[in-house]
């Protein structure tokens, strides 16, 4: 060891002509916590598999506003009516095929049995409080789903809730905490109240009927009310089709005078 250290100390510095290996332009970039995937471009093998099994990418999830009041835990919510993969899985779905790509795709294909995909993240502190905050938020969301009559996978539970037209909650729910320390120090009852507000808000969009379609937007058609004057005009002034059928015209007749 004594001989090695002096020998390494006299090594010449690297030549200026030696350059590091360039990184491919399509290589995966670090995935950010806020949901953006950077410049990750999914490969054709990933796109074809996801299209076959109706799986979407994280960009499909859109942020929604939930009435959390002051929002002391700085929770942000994003939902989608489709199954979206996690942001952290995008680094394996690059066009340069990763050795774990097939394994992760098989995991998501098997997960298709679950109607609701819930994921919780936290950032803004060291790894330990972030992991603890994410688990605490996930626990609160599971209890909020049970209070609303759903299991942890979004399936409707009929025991104690009576018959319902809602089959389950289908899609993706992603909750991010921007203040994990506040979540770790919070009382679970207070965090549960915020989770119940989140579930009651996203339930309207993600609930699915027994026919397999989302119930959002299925409202009866409402025709604009007609005023009395407009009804009279339509009654006394027939349209062109009616004129052609009856052979009558609203214009006064013109008599041919003899010359």
PDB file of C-alpha atoms in Angstrom:
ATOM      1  CA  UNK A   1       0.000   0.000   0.000  1.00  0.00           C
ATOM      2  CA  UNK A   2       2.880   2.370   0.798  1.00  0.00           C
ATOM      3  CA  UNK A   3       4.383   1.705  -2.606  1.00  0.00           C
ATOM      4  CA  UNK A   4       1.078   2.098  -4.468  1.00  0.00           C
ATOM      5  CA  UNK A   5       0.130   5.568  -3.163  1.00  0.00           C
ATOM      6  CA  UNK A   6       3.352   7.329  -4.224  1.00  0.00           C
ATOM      7  CA  UNK A   7       3.223   5.583  -7.568  1.00  0.00           C
ATOM      8  CA  UNK A   8      -0.348   6.786  -8.204  1.00  0.00           C
ATOM      9  CA  UNK A   9       0.600  10.292  -7.131  1.00  0.00           C
ATOM     10  CA  UNK A  10       3.114  10.589  -9.978  1.00  0.00           C
ATOM     11  CA  UNK A  11       0.655   9.576 -12.687  1.00  0.00           C
ATOM     12  CA  UNK A  12       0.373  12.046 -15.500  1.00  0.00           C
ATOM     13  CA  UNK A  13      -2.966  13.849 -15.961  1.00  0.00           C
ATOM     14  CA  UNK A  14      -5.235  12.803 -18.760  1.00  0.00           C
ATOM     15  CA  UNK A  15      -4.434  14.196 -22.140  1.00  0.00           C
ATOM     16  CA  UNK A  16      -6.610  16.986 -23.425  1.00  0.00           C
ATOM     17  CA  UNK A  17      -7.219  14.974 -26.593  1.00  0.00           C
ATOM     18  CA  UNK A  18      -8.987  12.243 -24.607  1.00  0.00           C
ATOM     19  CA  UNK A  19     -12.727  12.948 -24.563  1.00  0.00           C
ATOM     20  CA  UNK A  20     -15.427  11.065 -22.704  1.00  0.00           C
ATOM     21  CA  UNK A  21     -17.824   8.864 -24.615  1.00  0.00           C
ATOM     22  CA  UNK A  22     -20.728  10.948 -25.895  1.00  0.00           C
ATOM     23  CA  UNK A  23     -24.173  10.179 -24.525  1.00  0.00           C
ATOM     24  CA  UNK A  24     -26.700   9.208 -27.214  1.00  0.00           C
ATOM     25  CA  UNK A  25     -29.179  11.946 -28.010  1.00  0.00           C
ATOM     26  CA  UNK A  26     -32.121   9.644 -27.275  1.00  0.00           C
ATOM     27  CA  UNK A  27     -30.831   8.324 -23.966  1.00  0.00           C
ATOM     28  CA  UNK A  28     -33.108   8.518 -20.948  1.00  0.00           C
ATOM     29  CA  UNK A  29     -32.921  11.656 -18.869  1.00  0.00           C
ATOM     30  CA  UNK A  30     -33.671  11.775 -15.133  1.00  0.00           C
ATOM     31  CA  UNK A  31     -37.383  11.683 -14.466  1.00  0.00           C
ATOM     32  CA  UNK A  32     -38.625  14.604 -12.383  1.00  0.00           C
ATOM     33  CA  UNK A  33     -40.982  14.285  -9.453  1.00  0.00           C
ATOM     34  CA  UNK A  34     -43.566  16.702 -10.785  1.00  0.00           C
ATOM     35  CA  UNK A  35     -44.825  14.266 -13.404  1.00  0.00           C
ATOM     36  CA  UNK A  36     -42.808  15.324 -16.459  1.00  0.00           C
ATOM     37  CA  UNK A  37     -40.802  12.636 -18.206  1.00  0.00           C
ATOM     38  CA  UNK A  38     -38.096  14.894 -19.580  1.00  0.00           C
ATOM     39  CA  UNK A  39     -36.964  13.743 -23.013  1.00  0.00           C
ATOM     40  CA  UNK A  40     -37.801  10.059 -22.565  1.00  0.00           C
ATOM     41  CA  UNK A  41     -39.121   8.768 -25.867  1.00  0.00           C
ATOM     42  CA  UNK A  42     -40.912   5.410 -25.561  1.00  0.00           C
ATOM     43  CA  UNK A  43     -39.801   2.747 -27.998  1.00  0.00           C
ATOM     44  CA  UNK A  44     -42.046   1.170 -30.603  1.00  0.00           C
ATOM     45  CA  UNK A  45     -42.073  -2.102 -28.662  1.00  0.00           C
ATOM     46  CA  UNK A  46     -43.434  -0.264 -25.605  1.00  0.00           C
ATOM     47  CA  UNK A  47     -46.017   1.740 -27.545  1.00  0.00           C
ATOM     48  CA  UNK A  48     -47.386  -1.344 -29.298  1.00  0.00           C
ATOM     49  CA  UNK A  49     -47.715  -3.274 -26.020  1.00  0.00           C
ATOM     50  CA  UNK A  50     -49.377  -0.374 -24.212  1.00  0.00           C
ATOM     51  CA  UNK A  51     -51.773   0.177 -27.092  1.00  0.00           C
ATOM     52  CA  UNK A  52     -52.703  -3.491 -27.154  1.00  0.00           C
ATOM     53  CA  UNK A  53     -53.549  -3.573 -23.428  1.00  0.00           C
ATOM     54  CA  UNK A  54     -55.016  -0.030 -23.220  1.00  0.00           C
ATOM     55  CA  UNK A  55     -52.256   1.403 -21.006  1.00  0.00           C
ATOM     56  CA  UNK A  56     -51.339   5.076 -21.178  1.00  0.00           C
ATOM     57  CA  UNK A  57     -48.303   7.133 -20.214  1.00  0.00           C
ATOM     58  CA  UNK A  58     -48.101   9.586 -17.274  1.00  0.00           C
ATOM     59  CA  UNK A  59     -48.838  12.610 -19.469  1.00  0.00           C
ATOM     60  CA  UNK A  60     -52.431  11.394 -19.759  1.00  0.00           C
ATOM     61  CA  UNK A  61     -53.139  12.297 -16.113  1.00  0.00           C
ATOM     62  CA  UNK A  62     -54.414  15.856 -15.636  1.00  0.00           C
ATOM     63  CA  UNK A  63     -54.291  17.887 -12.445  1.00  0.00           C
ATOM     64  CA  UNK A  64     -57.596  18.709 -10.780  1.00  0.00           C
ATOM     65  CA  UNK A  65     -58.538  21.282  -8.182  1.00  0.00           C
ATOM     66  CA  UNK A  66     -59.798  19.823  -4.929  1.00  0.00           C
ATOM     67  CA  UNK A  67     -61.398  21.951  -2.262  1.00  0.00           C
ATOM     68  CA  UNK A  68     -58.788  21.382   0.438  1.00  0.00           C
ATOM     69  CA  UNK A  69     -59.008  24.892   1.851  1.00  0.00           C
ATOM     70  CA  UNK A  70     -55.635  26.140   3.083  1.00  0.00           C
ATOM     71  CA  UNK A  71     -54.044  22.803   2.050  1.00  0.00           C
ATOM     72  CA  UNK A  72     -51.438  22.680   4.853  1.00  0.00           C
ATOM     73  CA  UNK A  73     -49.862  19.509   3.461  1.00  0.00           C
ATOM     74  CA  UNK A  74     -49.533  20.949  -0.078  1.00  0.00           C
ATOM     75  CA  UNK A  75     -51.221  18.024  -1.780  1.00  0.00           C
ATOM     76  CA  UNK A  76     -51.670  18.024  -5.541  1.00  0.00           C
ATOM     77  CA  UNK A  77     -54.000  15.599  -7.325  1.00  0.00           C
ATOM     78  CA  UNK A  78     -53.928  14.278 -10.894  1.00  0.00           C
ATOM     79  CA  UNK A  79     -56.420  11.833 -12.383  1.00  0.00           C
ATOM     80  CA  UNK A  80     -57.139  10.059 -15.644  1.00  0.00           C
ATOM     81  CA  UNK A  81     -59.925   7.794 -16.844  1.00  0.00           C
ATOM     82  CA  UNK A  82     -57.257   5.483 -18.265  1.00  0.00           C
ATOM     83  CA  UNK A  83     -54.618   3.331 -16.631  1.00  0.00           C
ATOM     84  CA  UNK A  84     -51.340   5.279 -16.627  1.00  0.00           C
ATOM     85  CA  UNK A  85     -47.933   3.882 -15.760  1.00  0.00           C
ATOM     86  CA  UNK A  86     -45.870   5.440 -13.005  1.00  0.00           C
ATOM     87  CA  UNK A  87     -43.514   8.299 -13.760  1.00  0.00           C
ATOM     88  CA  UNK A  88     -40.582   6.313 -12.415  1.00  0.00           C
ATOM     89  CA  UNK A  89     -41.194   3.473 -14.875  1.00  0.00           C
ATOM     90  CA  UNK A  90     -40.564   5.685 -17.886  1.00  0.00           C
ATOM     91  CA  UNK A  91     -36.813   5.312 -17.525  1.00  0.00           C
ATOM     92  CA  UNK A  92     -37.237   1.637 -18.525  1.00  0.00           C
ATOM     93  CA  UNK A  93     -39.456   2.410 -21.524  1.00  0.00           C
ATOM     94  CA  UNK A  94     -36.918   4.317 -23.588  1.00  0.00           C
ATOM     95  CA  UNK A  95     -36.449   3.452 -27.258  1.00  0.00           C
ATOM     96  CA  UNK A  96     -33.152   1.834 -26.237  1.00  0.00           C
ATOM     97  CA  UNK A  97     -34.634  -1.396 -24.879  1.00  0.00           C
ATOM     98  CA  UNK A  98     -33.809  -1.926 -21.205  1.00  0.00           C
ATOM     99  CA  UNK A  99     -33.294  -5.452 -19.803  1.00  0.00           C
ATOM    100  CA  UNK A 100     -36.178  -4.894 -17.353  1.00  0.00           C
ATOM    101  CA  UNK A 101     -38.638  -3.508 -19.891  1.00  0.00           C
ATOM    102  CA  UNK A 102     -40.481  -6.767 -20.488  1.00  0.00           C
ATOM    103  CA  UNK A 103     -40.682  -7.514 -16.751  1.00  0.00           C
ATOM    104  CA  UNK A 104     -42.202  -4.129 -15.933  1.00  0.00           C
ATOM    105  CA  UNK A 105     -44.639  -4.337 -18.837  1.00  0.00           C
ATOM    106  CA  UNK A 106     -45.781  -7.760 -17.632  1.00  0.00           C
ATOM    107  CA  UNK A 107     -46.308  -6.252 -14.183  1.00  0.00           C
ATOM    108  CA  UNK A 108     -48.611  -3.558 -15.581  1.00  0.00           C
ATOM    109  CA  UNK A 109     -50.478  -6.067 -17.747  1.00  0.00           C
ATOM    110  CA  UNK A 110     -51.138  -8.181 -14.663  1.00  0.00           C
ATOM    111  CA  UNK A 111     -52.199  -5.050 -12.769  1.00  0.00           C
ATOM    112  CA  UNK A 112     -54.969  -4.412 -15.306  1.00  0.00           C
ATOM    113  CA  UNK A 113     -57.192  -6.556 -13.080  1.00  0.00           C
ATOM    114  CA  UNK A 114     -57.321  -3.633 -10.638  1.00  0.00           C
ATOM    115  CA  UNK A 115     -59.793  -0.963 -11.809  1.00  0.00           C
ATOM    116  CA  UNK A 116     -58.177   1.921  -9.887  1.00  0.00           C
ATOM    117  CA  UNK A 117     -54.438   2.575  -9.892  1.00  0.00           C
ATOM    118  CA  UNK A 118     -53.456   4.735  -6.917  1.00  0.00           C
ATOM    119  CA  UNK A 119     -49.932   6.126  -6.568  1.00  0.00           C
ATOM    120  CA  UNK A 120     -48.595   8.493  -3.920  1.00  0.00           C
ATOM    121  CA  UNK A 121     -45.323  10.419  -3.987  1.00  0.00           C
ATOM    122  CA  UNK A 122     -43.588  13.034  -1.878  1.00  0.00           C
ATOM    123  CA  UNK A 123     -40.584  15.256  -2.414  1.00  0.00           C
ATOM    124  CA  UNK A 124     -38.939  18.222  -0.747  1.00  0.00           C
ATOM    125  CA  UNK A 125     -36.991  16.452   2.001  1.00  0.00           C
ATOM    126  CA  UNK A 126     -34.606  13.546   2.551  1.00  0.00           C
ATOM    127  CA  UNK A 127     -35.611  10.075   1.340  1.00  0.00           C
ATOM    128  CA  UNK A 128     -36.839   8.790   4.712  1.00  0.00           C
ATOM    129  CA  UNK A 129     -39.572  11.407   5.357  1.00  0.00           C
ATOM    130  CA  UNK A 130     -40.572  11.262   1.687  1.00  0.00           C
ATOM    131  CA  UNK A 131     -41.171   7.518   1.871  1.00  0.00           C
ATOM    132  CA  UNK A 132     -42.970   7.819   5.182  1.00  0.00           C
ATOM    133  CA  UNK A 133     -45.201  10.648   3.917  1.00  0.00           C
ATOM    134  CA  UNK A 134     -46.091   8.725   0.756  1.00  0.00           C
ATOM    135  CA  UNK A 135     -47.097   5.660   2.769  1.00  0.00           C
ATOM    136  CA  UNK A 136     -49.143   7.795   5.155  1.00  0.00           C
ATOM    137  CA  UNK A 137     -51.046   9.473   2.320  1.00  0.00           C
ATOM    138  CA  UNK A 138     -51.685   6.094   0.690  1.00  0.00           C
ATOM    139  CA  UNK A 139     -53.040   4.758   3.988  1.00  0.00           C
ATOM    140  CA  UNK A 140     -55.388   7.729   4.292  1.00  0.00           C
ATOM    141  CA  UNK A 141     -56.627   7.243   0.719  1.00  0.00           C
ATOM    142  CA  UNK A 142     -57.388   3.559   1.371  1.00  0.00           C
ATOM    143  CA  UNK A 143     -59.435   4.458   4.454  1.00  0.00           C
ATOM    144  CA  UNK A 144     -61.214   7.210   2.495  1.00  0.00           C
ATOM    145  CA  UNK A 145     -62.108   4.712  -0.240  1.00  0.00           C
ATOM    146  CA  UNK A 146     -63.493   2.319   2.376  1.00  0.00           C
ATOM    147  CA  UNK A 147     -65.569   5.122   3.909  1.00  0.00           C
ATOM    148  CA  UNK A 148     -67.006   5.906   0.453  1.00  0.00           C
ATOM    149  CA  UNK A 149     -67.929   2.258  -0.156  1.00  0.00           C
ATOM    150  CA  UNK A 150     -64.965   1.048  -2.244  1.00  0.00           C
ATOM    151  CA  UNK A 151     -62.135  -1.365  -1.590  1.00  0.00           C
ATOM    152  CA  UNK A 152     -58.489  -0.467  -2.021  1.00  0.00           C
ATOM    153  CA  UNK A 153     -58.675  -1.229  -5.757  1.00  0.00           C
ATOM    154  CA  UNK A 154     -61.755   0.910  -6.393  1.00  0.00           C
ATOM    155  CA  UNK A 155     -64.333  -1.905  -6.556  1.00  0.00           C
ATOM    156  CA  UNK A 156     -67.762  -1.093  -5.175  1.00  0.00           C
ATOM    157  CA  UNK A 157     -68.620  -2.845  -1.896  1.00  0.00           C
ATOM    158  CA  UNK A 158     -72.337  -3.581  -1.502  1.00  0.00           C
ATOM    159  CA  UNK A 159     -72.152  -4.638   2.143  1.00  0.00           C
ATOM    160  CA  UNK A 160     -73.707  -1.890   4.250  1.00  0.00           C
ATOM    161  CA  UNK A 161     -74.117   0.479   1.280  1.00  0.00           C
ATOM    162  CA  UNK A 162     -77.125  -0.981  -0.559  1.00  0.00           C
ATOM    163  CA  UNK A 163     -77.565  -1.411  -4.320  1.00  0.00           C
ATOM    164  CA  UNK A 164     -75.915   1.101  -6.611  1.00  0.00           C
ATOM    165  CA  UNK A 165     -75.536   1.773 -10.331  1.00  0.00           C
ATOM    166  CA  UNK A 166     -71.801   2.359  -9.836  1.00  0.00           C
ATOM    167  CA  UNK A 167     -69.619  -0.657 -10.527  1.00  0.00           C
ATOM    168  CA  UNK A 168     -66.206   0.720  -9.563  1.00  0.00           C
ATOM    169  CA  UNK A 169     -63.770   3.598  -9.910  1.00  0.00           C
ATOM    170  CA  UNK A 170     -61.739   3.083 -13.058  1.00  0.00           C
ATOM    171  CA  UNK A 171     -58.615   5.010 -13.976  1.00  0.00           C
ATOM    172  CA  UNK A 172     -55.545   6.490 -12.325  1.00  0.00           C
ATOM    173  CA  UNK A 173     -55.279   8.597  -9.178  1.00  0.00           C
ATOM    174  CA  UNK A 174     -51.944  10.247  -8.383  1.00  0.00           C
ATOM    175  CA  UNK A 175     -51.409  12.298  -5.217  1.00  0.00           C
ATOM    176  CA  UNK A 176     -48.173  14.192  -4.564  1.00  0.00           C
ATOM    177  CA  UNK A 177     -47.161  15.834  -1.297  1.00  0.00           C
ATOM    178  CA  UNK A 178     -44.913  18.857  -1.628  1.00  0.00           C
ATOM    179  CA  UNK A 179     -44.307  19.085   2.144  1.00  0.00           C
ATOM    180  CA  UNK A 180     -43.510  15.577   3.455  1.00  0.00           C
ATOM    181  CA  UNK A 181     -42.384  16.839   6.862  1.00  0.00           C
ATOM    182  CA  UNK A 182     -45.815  18.357   7.471  1.00  0.00           C
ATOM    183  CA  UNK A 183     -47.447  15.074   6.473  1.00  0.00           C
ATOM    184  CA  UNK A 184     -45.217  13.089   8.834  1.00  0.00           C
ATOM    185  CA  UNK A 185     -46.058  15.390  11.750  1.00  0.00           C
ATOM    186  CA  UNK A 186     -49.785  15.585  10.948  1.00  0.00           C
ATOM    187  CA  UNK A 187     -52.490  13.762  12.850  1.00  0.00           C
ATOM    188  CA  UNK A 188     -53.922  10.917  10.849  1.00  0.00           C
ATOM    189  CA  UNK A 189     -57.493  12.116  11.465  1.00  0.00           C
ATOM    190  CA  UNK A 190     -56.740  15.463   9.846  1.00  0.00           C
ATOM    191  CA  UNK A 191     -55.023  13.792   6.897  1.00  0.00           C
ATOM    192  CA  UNK A 192     -57.983  11.424   6.530  1.00  0.00           C
ATOM    193  CA  UNK A 193     -60.370  14.370   6.171  1.00  0.00           C
ATOM    194  CA  UNK A 194     -58.280  15.687   3.285  1.00  0.00           C
ATOM    195  CA  UNK A 195     -58.253  12.215   1.703  1.00  0.00           C
ATOM    196  CA  UNK A 196     -62.055  12.006   1.925  1.00  0.00           C
ATOM    197  CA  UNK A 197     -62.355  15.327   0.100  1.00  0.00           C
ATOM    198  CA  UNK A 198     -60.050  14.024  -2.629  1.00  0.00           C
ATOM    199  CA  UNK A 199     -62.077  10.826  -3.086  1.00  0.00           C
ATOM    200  CA  UNK A 200     -65.398  12.679  -3.149  1.00  0.00           C
ATOM    201  CA  UNK A 201     -64.023  14.993  -5.849  1.00  0.00           C
ATOM    202  CA  UNK A 202     -62.495  12.372  -8.156  1.00  0.00           C
ATOM    203  CA  UNK A 203     -65.373   9.930  -7.692  1.00  0.00           C
ATOM    204  CA  UNK A 204     -67.544  11.978 -10.058  1.00  0.00           C
ATOM    205  CA  UNK A 205     -65.024  11.587 -12.874  1.00  0.00           C
ATOM    206  CA  UNK A 206     -63.753   8.047 -12.287  1.00  0.00           C
ATOM    207  CA  UNK A 207     -66.947   6.179 -11.409  1.00  0.00           C
ATOM    208  CA  UNK A 208     -67.973   3.556 -13.945  1.00  0.00           C
ATOM    209  CA  UNK A 209     -71.364   1.974 -14.481  1.00  0.00           C
ATOM    210  CA  UNK A 210     -72.250  -1.670 -14.855  1.00  0.00           C
ATOM    211  CA  UNK A 211     -72.059  -1.340 -18.629  1.00  0.00           C
ATOM    212  CA  UNK A 212     -68.320  -0.611 -18.359  1.00  0.00           C
ATOM    213  CA  UNK A 213     -68.572   3.079 -19.274  1.00  0.00           C
ATOM    214  CA  UNK A 214     -67.845   6.122 -17.173  1.00  0.00           C
ATOM    215  CA  UNK A 215     -70.936   7.807 -15.814  1.00  0.00           C
ATOM    216  CA  UNK A 216     -69.539  11.302 -16.195  1.00  0.00           C
ATOM    217  CA  UNK A 217     -71.224  13.284 -18.941  1.00  0.00           C
ATOM    218  CA  UNK A 218     -74.169  10.912 -19.388  1.00  0.00           C
ATOM    219  CA  UNK A 219     -76.893  13.460 -18.791  1.00  0.00           C
ATOM    220  CA  UNK A 220     -80.277  13.740 -20.506  1.00  0.00           C
ATOM    221  CA  UNK A 221     -80.417  16.121 -23.421  1.00  0.00           C
ATOM    222  CA  UNK A 222     -81.917  19.452 -22.466  1.00  0.00           C
ATOM    223  CA  UNK A 223     -83.520  21.466 -25.243  1.00  0.00           C
ATOM    224  CA  UNK A 224     -83.625  25.254 -24.893  1.00  0.00           C
ATOM    225  CA  UNK A 225     -87.056  26.538 -23.825  1.00  0.00           C
ATOM    226  CA  UNK A 226     -89.132  28.159 -26.510  1.00  0.00           C
ATOM    227  CA  UNK A 227     -90.741  31.514 -25.968  1.00  0.00           C
ATOM    228  CA  UNK A 228     -94.383  32.162 -26.812  1.00  0.00           C
ATOM    229  CA  UNK A 229     -93.517  34.518 -29.663  1.00  0.00           C
ATOM    230  CA  UNK A 230     -91.102  32.090 -31.282  1.00  0.00           C
ATOM    231  CA  UNK A 231     -93.737  29.334 -31.092  1.00  0.00           C
ATOM    232  CA  UNK A 232     -96.276  31.560 -32.795  1.00  0.00           C
ATOM    233  CA  UNK A 233     -93.835  32.435 -35.565  1.00  0.00           C
ATOM    234  CA  UNK A 234     -93.126  28.767 -36.201  1.00  0.00           C
ATOM    235  CA  UNK A 235     -96.874  28.078 -36.213  1.00  0.00           C
ATOM    236  CA  UNK A 236     -97.887  30.824 -38.680  1.00  0.00           C
ATOM    237  CA  UNK A 237     -94.764  30.659 -40.886  1.00  0.00           C
ATOM    238  CA  UNK A 238     -94.295  27.129 -42.262  1.00  0.00           C
ATOM    239  CA  UNK A 239     -90.882  26.096 -43.405  1.00  0.00           C
ATOM    240  CA  UNK A 240     -89.803  25.491 -46.982  1.00  0.00           C
ATOM    241  CA  UNK A 241     -90.467  21.739 -46.817  1.00  0.00           C
ATOM    242  CA  UNK A 242     -94.047  22.305 -45.760  1.00  0.00           C
ATOM    243  CA  UNK A 243     -94.497  24.867 -48.552  1.00  0.00           C
ATOM    244  CA  UNK A 244     -93.256  22.439 -51.157  1.00  0.00           C
ATOM    245  CA  UNK A 245     -95.598  19.746 -49.853  1.00  0.00           C
ATOM    246  CA  UNK A 246     -98.737  21.924 -49.743  1.00  0.00           C
ATOM    247  CA  UNK A 247     -97.835  23.989 -52.797  1.00  0.00           C
ATOM    248  CA  UNK A 248     -98.590  27.201 -50.942  1.00  0.00           C
ATOM    249  CA  UNK A 249     -96.400  30.217 -50.468  1.00  0.00           C
ATOM    250  CA  UNK A 250     -96.483  32.964 -47.871  1.00  0.00           C
ATOM    251  CA  UNK A 251     -96.038  35.643 -50.606  1.00  0.00           C
ATOM    252  CA  UNK A 252     -99.276  37.290 -51.937  1.00  0.00           C
ATOM    253  CA  UNK A 253    -100.463  35.998 -55.364  1.00  0.00           C
ATOM    254  CA  UNK A 254     -99.694  38.074 -58.451  1.00  0.00           C
ATOM    255  CA  UNK A 255    -102.506  38.374 -61.061  1.00  0.00           C
ATOM    256  CA  UNK A 256    -101.714  38.472 -64.711  1.00  0.00           C
ATOM    257  CA  UNK A 257    -103.358  41.568 -66.110  1.00  0.00           C
ATOM    258  CA  UNK A 258    -104.453  41.577 -69.797  1.00  0.00           C
ATOM    259  CA  UNK A 259    -102.475  43.883 -71.996  1.00  0.00           C
TER     260      UNK A 259
END
